[in-house]
Amino acid sequence: MIKHKQAKVLIIIGCICSMLAACGTMGQIGDSVRFSTSTAKLESALDSLYKNYPEYKIPATWAKYKSSIVKASPFTEDKFFYFKSNPEELYYVVLINDSVMTDDSARTRLAIRAVNRGSDKWILESGLDNDEEEAVIKRFDDEIVSKLRVYTKSKVLKEE
């Protein structure tokens, strides 16, 4: 009986943490990408990605747009990916550390929050039509997620 009550309490705490993490966020473009690995391992993979593919780093001419993003949650870490080829874009992505929210250190998520196409205005999901949203998701999956999957040697799933 006590174990059942403890399980209920943990479920309630998890739900509250999830709701608090979502409060004040800007939503996301597509589903989040869950890596079956620790945050430290995914951070290391991101370091490798930026080292091996420096073209994904923000160029000086686009750095001004980075400062216009307001951090929405203490449970996330901001990441940016620049794409030079047509269309030229900058993706604002958050790394969601599940060990902080749910004590699950065996998974970490990435979620695209916004896209910038070279102006002071960031485009949220609501500002993209279906084709544009699919193109953003496909580009992120093909160019970023596929490489991180190899670096982390982990299973990758999509989550709402």
PDB file of C-alpha atoms in Angstrom:
ATOM      1  CA  MET A   1       0.000   0.000   0.000  1.00  0.00           C
ATOM      2  CA  ILE A   2       2.780   2.436   0.833  1.00  0.00           C
ATOM      3  CA  LYS A   3       4.552   1.746  -2.449  1.00  0.00           C
ATOM      4  CA  HIS A   4       1.329   2.498  -4.327  1.00  0.00           C
ATOM      5  CA  LYS A   5       0.997   5.845  -2.539  1.00  0.00           C
ATOM      6  CA  GLN A   6       4.630   6.672  -3.200  1.00  0.00           C
ATOM      7  CA  ALA A   7       4.129   5.937  -6.886  1.00  0.00           C
ATOM      8  CA  LYS A   8       1.121   8.262  -6.982  1.00  0.00           C
ATOM      9  CA  VAL A   9       3.108  11.036  -5.306  1.00  0.00           C
ATOM     10  CA  LEU A  10       5.947  10.634  -7.803  1.00  0.00           C
ATOM     11  CA  ILE A  11       3.511  10.759 -10.718  1.00  0.00           C
ATOM     12  CA  ILE A  12       1.909  13.920  -9.354  1.00  0.00           C
ATOM     13  CA  ILE A  13       5.311  15.554  -8.819  1.00  0.00           C
ATOM     14  CA  GLY A  14       6.330  14.605 -12.368  1.00  0.00           C
ATOM     15  CA  CYS A  15       3.148  16.129 -13.790  1.00  0.00           C
ATOM     16  CA  ILE A  16       3.647  19.345 -11.832  1.00  0.00           C
ATOM     17  CA  CYS A  17       7.266  19.613 -13.012  1.00  0.00           C
ATOM     18  CA  SER A  18       6.179  19.077 -16.610  1.00  0.00           C
ATOM     19  CA  MET A  19       3.524  21.779 -16.341  1.00  0.00           C
ATOM     20  CA  LEU A  20       5.952  24.222 -14.741  1.00  0.00           C
ATOM     21  CA  ALA A  21       8.510  23.550 -17.443  1.00  0.00           C
ATOM     22  CA  ALA A  22       5.914  24.339 -20.098  1.00  0.00           C
ATOM     23  CA  CYS A  23       4.761  27.579 -18.492  1.00  0.00           C
ATOM     24  CA  GLY A  24       5.978  30.615 -20.352  1.00  0.00           C
ATOM     25  CA  THR A  25       7.582  28.674 -23.168  1.00  0.00           C
ATOM     26  CA  MET A  26       7.160  29.652 -26.783  1.00  0.00           C
ATOM     27  CA  GLY A  27       6.029  26.228 -27.928  1.00  0.00           C
ATOM     28  CA  GLN A  28       7.983  24.158 -30.371  1.00  0.00           C
ATOM     29  CA  ILE A  29       8.237  23.364 -34.026  1.00  0.00           C
ATOM     30  CA  GLY A  30       7.453  19.690 -34.543  1.00  0.00           C
ATOM     31  CA  ASP A  31       8.025  17.037 -31.921  1.00  0.00           C
ATOM     32  CA  SER A  32      10.950  17.061 -29.553  1.00  0.00           C
ATOM     33  CA  VAL A  33      13.721  14.591 -30.286  1.00  0.00           C
ATOM     34  CA  ARG A  34      14.540  12.274 -27.382  1.00  0.00           C
ATOM     35  CA  PHE A  35      18.002  10.764 -27.177  1.00  0.00           C
ATOM     36  CA  SER A  36      18.369   7.687 -24.984  1.00  0.00           C
ATOM     37  CA  THR A  37      21.501   9.049 -23.375  1.00  0.00           C
ATOM     38  CA  SER A  38      22.622  11.364 -20.620  1.00  0.00           C
ATOM     39  CA  THR A  39      22.733  15.118 -20.977  1.00  0.00           C
ATOM     40  CA  ALA A  40      26.525  15.025 -20.546  1.00  0.00           C
ATOM     41  CA  LYS A  41      26.883  12.606 -23.466  1.00  0.00           C
ATOM     42  CA  LEU A  42      24.595  14.695 -25.682  1.00  0.00           C
ATOM     43  CA  GLU A  43      26.503  17.866 -24.718  1.00  0.00           C
ATOM     44  CA  SER A  44      29.730  16.115 -25.713  1.00  0.00           C
ATOM     45  CA  ALA A  45      28.132  15.100 -29.020  1.00  0.00           C
ATOM     46  CA  LEU A  46      27.072  18.714 -29.627  1.00  0.00           C
ATOM     47  CA  ASP A  47      30.652  19.849 -28.971  1.00  0.00           C
ATOM     48  CA  SER A  48      31.858  17.295 -31.526  1.00  0.00           C
ATOM     49  CA  LEU A  49      29.233  18.426 -34.026  1.00  0.00           C
ATOM     50  CA  TYR A  50      30.286  22.082 -33.765  1.00  0.00           C
ATOM     51  CA  LYS A  51      33.974  21.072 -33.986  1.00  0.00           C
ATOM     52  CA  ASN A  52      33.476  18.836 -37.045  1.00  0.00           C
ATOM     53  CA  TYR A  53      30.908  21.100 -38.712  1.00  0.00           C
ATOM     54  CA  PRO A  54      31.803  24.700 -37.756  1.00  0.00           C
ATOM     55  CA  GLU A  55      29.393  25.950 -40.421  1.00  0.00           C
ATOM     56  CA  TYR A  56      26.557  25.256 -37.936  1.00  0.00           C
ATOM     57  CA  LYS A  57      27.940  27.882 -35.540  1.00  0.00           C
ATOM     58  CA  ILE A  58      26.369  31.328 -35.626  1.00  0.00           C
ATOM     59  CA  PRO A  59      28.372  33.677 -37.880  1.00  0.00           C
ATOM     60  CA  ALA A  60      29.168  37.133 -36.526  1.00  0.00           C
ATOM     61  CA  THR A  61      26.600  38.738 -38.843  1.00  0.00           C
ATOM     62  CA  TRP A  62      23.810  36.665 -37.241  1.00  0.00           C
ATOM     63  CA  ALA A  63      24.985  36.863 -33.604  1.00  0.00           C
ATOM     64  CA  LYS A  64      22.740  39.864 -32.937  1.00  0.00           C
ATOM     65  CA  TYR A  65      19.650  37.660 -33.302  1.00  0.00           C
ATOM     66  CA  LYS A  66      20.784  35.323 -30.528  1.00  0.00           C
ATOM     67  CA  SER A  67      20.400  38.049 -27.914  1.00  0.00           C
ATOM     68  CA  SER A  68      16.745  38.603 -28.804  1.00  0.00           C
ATOM     69  CA  ILE A  69      15.754  35.192 -27.389  1.00  0.00           C
ATOM     70  CA  VAL A  70      14.535  35.220 -23.799  1.00  0.00           C
ATOM     71  CA  LYS A  71      15.292  32.062 -21.847  1.00  0.00           C
ATOM     72  CA  ALA A  72      11.920  30.586 -20.946  1.00  0.00           C
ATOM     73  CA  SER A  73      12.728  27.772 -18.537  1.00  0.00           C
ATOM     74  CA  PRO A  74      15.386  26.873 -15.972  1.00  0.00           C
ATOM     75  CA  PHE A  75      15.139  23.267 -17.208  1.00  0.00           C
ATOM     76  CA  THR A  76      16.518  24.012 -20.675  1.00  0.00           C
ATOM     77  CA  GLU A  77      19.771  25.101 -22.248  1.00  0.00           C
ATOM     78  CA  ASP A  78      19.827  27.242 -25.395  1.00  0.00           C
ATOM     79  CA  LYS A  79      21.448  25.912 -28.571  1.00  0.00           C
ATOM     80  CA  PHE A  80      21.634  27.553 -31.990  1.00  0.00           C
ATOM     81  CA  PHE A  81      22.206  26.023 -35.417  1.00  0.00           C
ATOM     82  CA  TYR A  82      22.972  28.143 -38.456  1.00  0.00           C
ATOM     83  CA  PHE A  83      22.246  26.945 -42.002  1.00  0.00           C
ATOM     84  CA  LYS A  84      23.847  28.917 -44.823  1.00  0.00           C
ATOM     85  CA  SER A  85      22.239  27.157 -47.775  1.00  0.00           C
ATOM     86  CA  ASN A  86      18.932  28.320 -49.174  1.00  0.00           C
ATOM     87  CA  PRO A  87      16.994  29.226 -47.181  1.00  0.00           C
ATOM     88  CA  GLU A  88      19.541  30.820 -44.870  1.00  0.00           C
ATOM     89  CA  GLU A  89      18.218  30.188 -41.357  1.00  0.00           C
ATOM     90  CA  LEU A  90      19.109  30.107 -37.686  1.00  0.00           C
ATOM     91  CA  TYR A  91      17.321  27.600 -35.455  1.00  0.00           C
ATOM     92  CA  TYR A  92      16.778  28.262 -31.784  1.00  0.00           C
ATOM     93  CA  VAL A  93      16.791  24.840 -30.119  1.00  0.00           C
ATOM     94  CA  VAL A  94      16.600  23.937 -26.454  1.00  0.00           C
ATOM     95  CA  LEU A  95      18.254  21.011 -24.766  1.00  0.00           C
ATOM     96  CA  ILE A  96      15.876  19.659 -22.143  1.00  0.00           C
ATOM     97  CA  ASN A  97      17.654  17.947 -19.280  1.00  0.00           C
ATOM     98  CA  ASP A  98      15.209  15.256 -18.155  1.00  0.00           C
ATOM     99  CA  SER A  99      17.326  14.391 -15.111  1.00  0.00           C
ATOM    100  CA  VAL A 100      16.443  17.786 -13.609  1.00  0.00           C
ATOM    101  CA  MET A 101      12.710  17.423 -14.289  1.00  0.00           C
ATOM    102  CA  THR A 102      12.077  13.718 -13.818  1.00  0.00           C
ATOM    103  CA  ASP A 103      15.301  12.303 -12.344  1.00  0.00           C
ATOM    104  CA  ASP A 104      15.727  10.290 -15.555  1.00  0.00           C
ATOM    105  CA  SER A 105      19.402  10.668 -16.427  1.00  0.00           C
ATOM    106  CA  ALA A 106      19.153   8.186 -19.304  1.00  0.00           C
ATOM    107  CA  ARG A 107      17.395  10.543 -21.697  1.00  0.00           C
ATOM    108  CA  THR A 108      17.756  14.076 -22.976  1.00  0.00           C
ATOM    109  CA  ARG A 109      15.627  15.960 -25.489  1.00  0.00           C
ATOM    110  CA  LEU A 110      16.136  18.630 -28.123  1.00  0.00           C
ATOM    111  CA  ALA A 111      13.260  20.804 -29.327  1.00  0.00           C
ATOM    112  CA  ILE A 112      13.186  23.477 -32.027  1.00  0.00           C
ATOM    113  CA  ARG A 113      11.580  26.583 -30.539  1.00  0.00           C
ATOM    114  CA  ALA A 114      11.949  29.171 -33.313  1.00  0.00           C
ATOM    115  CA  VAL A 115      13.482  29.971 -36.695  1.00  0.00           C
ATOM    116  CA  ASN A 116      15.142  33.179 -37.839  1.00  0.00           C
ATOM    117  CA  ARG A 117      15.578  34.066 -41.488  1.00  0.00           C
ATOM    118  CA  GLY A 118      17.793  37.115 -41.086  1.00  0.00           C
ATOM    119  CA  SER A 119      15.576  39.649 -39.361  1.00  0.00           C
ATOM    120  CA  ASP A 120      14.907  40.851 -35.842  1.00  0.00           C
ATOM    121  CA  LYS A 121      11.787  38.688 -35.788  1.00  0.00           C
ATOM    122  CA  TRP A 122      11.919  35.037 -34.751  1.00  0.00           C
ATOM    123  CA  ILE A 123       9.309  32.805 -36.370  1.00  0.00           C
ATOM    124  CA  LEU A 124       7.386  30.488 -34.066  1.00  0.00           C
ATOM    125  CA  GLU A 125       5.424  27.414 -35.097  1.00  0.00           C
ATOM    126  CA  SER A 126       2.287  29.518 -35.584  1.00  0.00           C
ATOM    127  CA  GLY A 127       4.141  31.663 -38.139  1.00  0.00           C
ATOM    128  CA  LEU A 128       5.043  28.732 -40.390  1.00  0.00           C
ATOM    129  CA  ASP A 129       2.746  27.073 -42.888  1.00  0.00           C
ATOM    130  CA  ASN A 130       2.724  23.254 -43.008  1.00  0.00           C
ATOM    131  CA  ASP A 131       5.280  23.015 -45.818  1.00  0.00           C
ATOM    132  CA  GLU A 132       7.679  25.394 -44.061  1.00  0.00           C
ATOM    133  CA  GLU A 133       7.317  23.532 -40.771  1.00  0.00           C
ATOM    134  CA  GLU A 134       7.990  20.187 -42.456  1.00  0.00           C
ATOM    135  CA  ALA A 135      11.057  21.649 -44.190  1.00  0.00           C
ATOM    136  CA  VAL A 136      12.458  22.928 -40.873  1.00  0.00           C
ATOM    137  CA  ILE A 137      11.875  19.562 -39.186  1.00  0.00           C
ATOM    138  CA  LYS A 138      13.396  17.630 -42.091  1.00  0.00           C
ATOM    139  CA  ARG A 139      16.459  19.863 -42.240  1.00  0.00           C
ATOM    140  CA  PHE A 140      17.037  19.546 -38.497  1.00  0.00           C
ATOM    141  CA  ASP A 141      16.598  15.763 -38.604  1.00  0.00           C
ATOM    142  CA  ASP A 142      18.787  15.286 -41.686  1.00  0.00           C
ATOM    143  CA  GLU A 143      21.596  17.646 -40.767  1.00  0.00           C
ATOM    144  CA  ILE A 144      21.702  17.704 -36.960  1.00  0.00           C
ATOM    145  CA  VAL A 145      19.834  14.780 -35.391  1.00  0.00           C
ATOM    146  CA  SER A 146      21.353  12.192 -37.737  1.00  0.00           C
ATOM    147  CA  LYS A 147      24.882  13.286 -36.782  1.00  0.00           C
ATOM    148  CA  LEU A 148      24.098  13.427 -33.059  1.00  0.00           C
ATOM    149  CA  ARG A 149      22.626   9.927 -33.251  1.00  0.00           C
ATOM    150  CA  VAL A 150      25.960   8.655 -34.578  1.00  0.00           C
ATOM    151  CA  TYR A 151      28.018  10.572 -31.997  1.00  0.00           C
ATOM    152  CA  THR A 152      25.902   9.427 -29.044  1.00  0.00           C
ATOM    153  CA  LYS A 153      25.307   5.899 -30.360  1.00  0.00           C
ATOM    154  CA  SER A 154      21.858   6.171 -28.863  1.00  0.00           C
ATOM    155  CA  LYS A 155      18.298   5.459 -29.825  1.00  0.00           C
ATOM    156  CA  VAL A 156      16.373   8.543 -30.991  1.00  0.00           C
ATOM    157  CA  LEU A 157      12.611   8.932 -30.692  1.00  0.00           C
ATOM    158  CA  LYS A 158      10.134  11.715 -31.447  1.00  0.00           C
ATOM    159  CA  GLU A 159       7.920  12.958 -28.591  1.00  0.00           C
ATOM    160  CA  GLU A 160       5.123  15.533 -28.485  1.00  0.00           C
TER     161      GLU A 160
END
